CSV table of C-alpha atoms in Angstrom, one decimal:
chain,number,residue,atom,x,y,z
A,21,MET,CA,44.1,63.6,14.2
A,22,PHE,CA,44.4,60.0,16.0
A,23,THR,CA,45.4,56.9,15.6
A,24,GLY,CA,42.8,53.9,15.9
A,25,ARG,CA,41.2,50.4,13.7
A,26,VAL,CA,39.7,50.0,10.6
A,27,VAL,CA,36.5,48.4,12.2
A,28,GLY,CA,34.0,48.8,8.8
A,29,GLU,CA,34.0,49.7,5.1
A,30,ILE,CA,30.5,51.9,2.7
A,31,TRP,CA,30.2,51.2,-0.1
A,32,ALA,CA,28.9,54.3,-2.2
A,33,THR,CA,28.4,54.7,-5.5
A,34,GLN,CA,26.4,57.2,-6.4
A,35,ARG,CA,28.8,59.6,-5.0
A,36,HIS,CA,30.6,63.3,-5.3
A,37,ASP,CA,32.6,62.9,-8.4
A,38,SER,CA,36.2,64.3,-6.0
A,39,LEU,CA,35.4,60.7,-4.2
A,40,GLU,CA,35.5,58.8,-7.7
A,41,GLY,CA,38.2,55.7,-6.5
A,42,PHE,CA,39.2,56.5,-2.3
A,43,LYS,CA,37.6,53.6,-0.7
A,44,LEU,CA,36.1,54.9,2.2
A,45,LEU,CA,36.9,53.6,5.3
A,46,LEU,CA,34.6,53.3,8.9
A,47,VAL,CA,38.0,54.0,11.6
A,48,ASP,CA,37.3,53.4,15.4
A,49,PRO,CA,39.9,56.1,17.4
A,50,PHE,CA,41.7,54.2,20.3
A,51,GLU,CA,40.2,55.3,23.4
A,52,VAL,CA,42.8,56.9,24.8
A,53,ALA,CA,42.5,59.7,21.5
A,54,ALA,CA,39.8,59.5,21.8
A,55,ARG,CA,40.2,61.3,25.5
A,56,LEU,CA,42.2,63.5,24.2
A,57,GLU,CA,39.2,64.8,21.9
A,58,GLY,CA,37.5,66.9,24.4
A,59,GLY,CA,36.7,63.7,26.2
A,60,LYS,CA,33.2,62.3,24.3
A,61,ARG,CA,33.8,58.5,23.5
A,62,GLN,CA,34.0,59.3,19.7
A,63,GLY,CA,32.1,56.9,17.5
A,64,LEU,CA,33.2,56.0,14.4
A,65,VAL,CA,35.1,58.4,11.8
A,66,VAL,CA,35.1,58.4,8.4
A,67,ALA,CA,37.4,58.4,6.1
A,68,ALA,CA,39.2,58.3,2.8
A,69,ASP,CA,41.8,55.5,1.9
A,70,ALA,CA,44.7,56.8,0.7
A,71,VAL,CA,47.3,54.1,1.7
A,72,ASP,CA,45.2,51.3,0.6
A,73,ALA,CA,44.4,50.1,4.4
A,74,GLY,CA,41.7,47.3,5.2
A,75,VAL,CA,39.6,46.3,8.2
A,76,GLY,CA,41.4,45.0,10.7
A,77,ASP,CA,44.7,47.5,10.0
A,78,GLU,CA,46.1,49.6,12.7
A,79,VAL,CA,46.1,53.1,10.9
A,80,ILE,CA,46.8,56.4,11.9
A,81,VAL,CA,43.9,59.3,10.7
A,82,ALA,CA,44.7,63.2,9.6
A,83,TYR,CA,41.5,65.4,9.3
A,84,GLY,CA,41.2,68.7,7.3
A,85,ARG,CA,43.8,70.0,4.9
A,86,ALA,CA,46.5,67.6,5.3
A,87,GLY,CA,43.8,64.4,5.2
A,88,ARG,CA,43.0,66.0,0.7
A,89,THR,CA,47.5,65.8,0.5
A,90,ALA,CA,47.9,62.4,1.1
A,91,LEU,CA,44.8,61.8,-1.6
A,92,GLY,CA,47.0,63.7,-4.3
A,93,ARG,CA,44.6,65.3,-5.3
A,94,GLY,CA,44.1,68.8,-4.7
A,95,HIS,CA,41.9,70.3,-2.3
A,96,ASP,CA,38.7,70.4,-3.9
A,97,ILE,CA,37.4,67.0,-2.9
A,98,ALA,CA,33.9,66.4,-0.2
A,99,VAL,CA,36.6,64.7,2.0
A,100,GLU,CA,37.1,65.5,5.4
A,101,ALA,CA,39.0,63.2,6.8
A,102,ALA,CA,41.9,60.2,5.8
A,103,ILE,CA,44.0,57.6,6.1
A,104,VAL,CA,48.1,59.0,5.7
A,105,ALA,CA,49.7,55.9,7.2
A,106,VAL,CA,49.1,52.6,8.3
A,107,VAL,CA,50.7,52.1,11.5
A,108,ASP,CA,53.6,48.2,11.2
A,109,ASP,CA,54.5,48.9,15.4
A,110,ARG,CA,53.7,50.4,17.9
A,111,THR,CA,54.6,51.7,22.0
A,112,GLY,CA,52.3,52.1,24.2
A,113,SER,CA,49.8,49.3,24.8
A,114,GLU,CA,47.5,51.1,26.9
A,115,LEU,CA,45.9,52.0,23.7
A,116,GLY,CA,42.7,50.3,21.8
B,7,MET,CA,31.4,63.4,8.4
B,8,LEU,CA,29.0,61.8,9.3
B,9,VAL,CA,26.3,59.0,7.4
B,10,GLY,CA,22.6,59.9,8.5
B,11,ARG,CA,19.6,59.2,7.3
B,12,VAL,CA,17.0,61.7,5.4
B,13,VAL,CA,14.2,62.3,7.4
B,14,GLY,CA,12.6,65.0,6.0
B,15,ASN,CA,12.6,68.7,3.6
B,16,VAL,CA,13.5,72.5,4.0
B,17,TRP,CA,12.6,74.8,1.7
B,18,ALA,CA,13.3,78.5,2.3
B,19,THR,CA,12.3,82.0,-0.4
B,20,GLN,CA,13.9,84.0,1.6
B,21,LYS,CA,17.5,83.4,2.1
B,22,ASP,CA,20.9,84.5,1.8
B,23,PRO,CA,21.4,84.8,-2.4
B,24,THR,CA,24.4,81.9,-2.3
B,25,LEU,CA,21.5,79.6,-0.7
B,26,GLU,CA,19.6,79.7,-4.0
B,27,GLY,CA,18.7,76.6,-5.4
B,28,LEU,CA,19.6,74.5,-2.4
B,29,ARG,CA,18.3,71.4,-2.3
B,30,MET,CA,17.6,71.3,1.5
B,31,LEU,CA,17.1,67.8,3.8
B,32,LEU,CA,16.4,67.1,7.1
B,33,VAL,CA,18.8,64.0,8.1
B,34,GLN,CA,18.9,62.2,11.7
B,35,PRO,CA,22.9,60.6,12.0
B,36,LEU,CA,23.8,56.9,13.0
B,37,ALA,CA,25.1,56.1,15.2
B,38,LEU,CA,28.1,54.4,14.4
B,39,GLY,CA,30.1,52.7,17.2
B,40,GLU,CA,28.5,55.4,19.6
B,41,ARG,CA,25.2,55.8,21.8
B,42,ALA,CA,22.3,57.7,19.3
B,43,SER,CA,21.7,61.0,18.6
B,44,ASP,CA,18.7,63.1,18.4
B,45,GLU,CA,20.1,65.8,17.0
B,46,ILE,CA,19.1,66.3,13.5
B,47,ILE,CA,21.3,68.5,10.3
B,48,VAL,CA,20.4,70.7,7.6
B,49,ALA,CA,22.4,69.3,4.8
B,50,ALA,CA,22.5,70.9,0.7
B,51,ASP,CA,21.9,68.1,-1.2
B,52,PRO,CA,23.2,68.2,-5.2
B,53,ILE,CA,24.0,64.5,-4.9
B,54,GLY,CA,19.7,63.5,-5.2
B,55,ALA,CA,19.3,61.4,-1.7
B,56,GLY,CA,15.7,60.8,-1.5
B,57,PRO,CA,13.2,60.7,1.8
B,58,GLY,CA,14.7,57.2,4.6
B,59,GLU,CA,18.4,57.2,2.4
B,60,THR,CA,21.4,56.8,4.1
B,61,VAL,CA,23.6,59.7,2.8
B,62,LEU,CA,27.6,59.8,4.3
B,63,VAL,CA,27.1,63.8,4.6
B,64,ALA,CA,30.6,66.0,5.4
B,65,PHE,CA,31.1,69.8,7.3
B,66,GLY,CA,32.6,73.3,6.2
B,67,ARG,CA,35.4,72.9,2.9
B,68,ALA,CA,34.4,69.8,1.3
B,69,ALA,CA,31.2,70.4,2.1
B,70,ARG,CA,31.6,73.2,0.3
B,71,THR,CA,33.5,71.4,-2.6
B,72,VAL,CA,29.7,69.5,-3.1
B,73,LEU,CA,27.8,73.0,-3.5
B,74,GLY,CA,30.8,73.9,-6.1
B,75,THR,CA,31.7,76.6,-4.2
B,76,GLN,CA,34.0,77.7,-1.3
B,77,ASP,CA,31.0,81.5,-1.8
B,78,ALA,CA,28.1,79.9,-0.2
B,79,GLY,CA,27.1,80.6,3.7
B,80,TRP,CA,26.4,77.5,4.1
B,81,GLN,CA,28.6,74.2,6.3
B,82,VAL,CA,27.1,71.1,5.9
B,83,ALA,CA,26.3,68.5,2.2
B,84,VAL,CA,25.2,65.2,0.6
B,85,VAL,CA,28.5,64.1,-0.9
B,86,ALA,CA,27.6,60.2,-1.5
B,87,ILE,CA,24.9,58.3,-1.0
B,88,VAL,CA,24.9,54.8,1.0
B,89,ASP,CA,24.4,51.1,-0.2
B,90,ASP,CA,25.8,49.6,2.3
B,91,ILE,CA,27.8,49.4,5.0
B,92,SER,CA,29.6,46.4,6.3
B,93,VAL,CA,30.9,47.0,11.0
B,94,ASP,CA,33.1,43.8,12.1
B,95,GLU,CA,30.5,42.1,14.8
B,96,GLY,CA,30.9,44.0,18.5
B,97,VAL,CA,30.4,47.5,16.8
B,98,THR,CA,27.2,49.2,17.3
B,99,ILE,CA,25.4,51.3,14.3
B,100,ALA,CA,21.8,52.9,16.1
B,101,GLY,CA,19.5,55.4,14.2
B,102,ARG,CA,15.7,55.4,14.8
B,103,GLU,CA,14.9,53.2,13.3
B,104,SER,CA,15.5,50.2,10.4
B,105,GLU,CA,19.2,49.4,9.5
B,106,PRO,CA,20.4,51.6,6.7
């Protein structure tokens, strides 16, 4: 799980039916969070949007079961990450 | 999950029975906001992507969901064919040759 900023979107009309109706956003993990995840600068993460986030929003992304739970359509969904919250405010200015 | 370009096909006759009928592609991941990697992955493709197309690939349970069974000896599958990607300026997309 990590926080980051939505920096893009993927459009894909030909998709597995379990992805129907979900926006696919590209999230850039904040640097500190990226370092926590094994030190390597993580690339962008593709996440299905469960909370109507938009490009520029600061968000929280969950992987696996937790992410699918937020999408609310059971666990047979071909998605590994989902945006579970849009951040209104936070401290921790050293993040991205 | 990652975005990649289809760079080849794989055929295998001698294999685990749960892999019967799987179409297998070679996919070169695009680097979204990071350095390009030389890694090539093998992905099952029930969606029907063609050579050179850009695809969204999932791993593990999400991948097997596309295969329609969790009882397959397989971990990677194409979940969508990418029509377009838009990113803020300053975010790089690095791939082997052309744009997605």
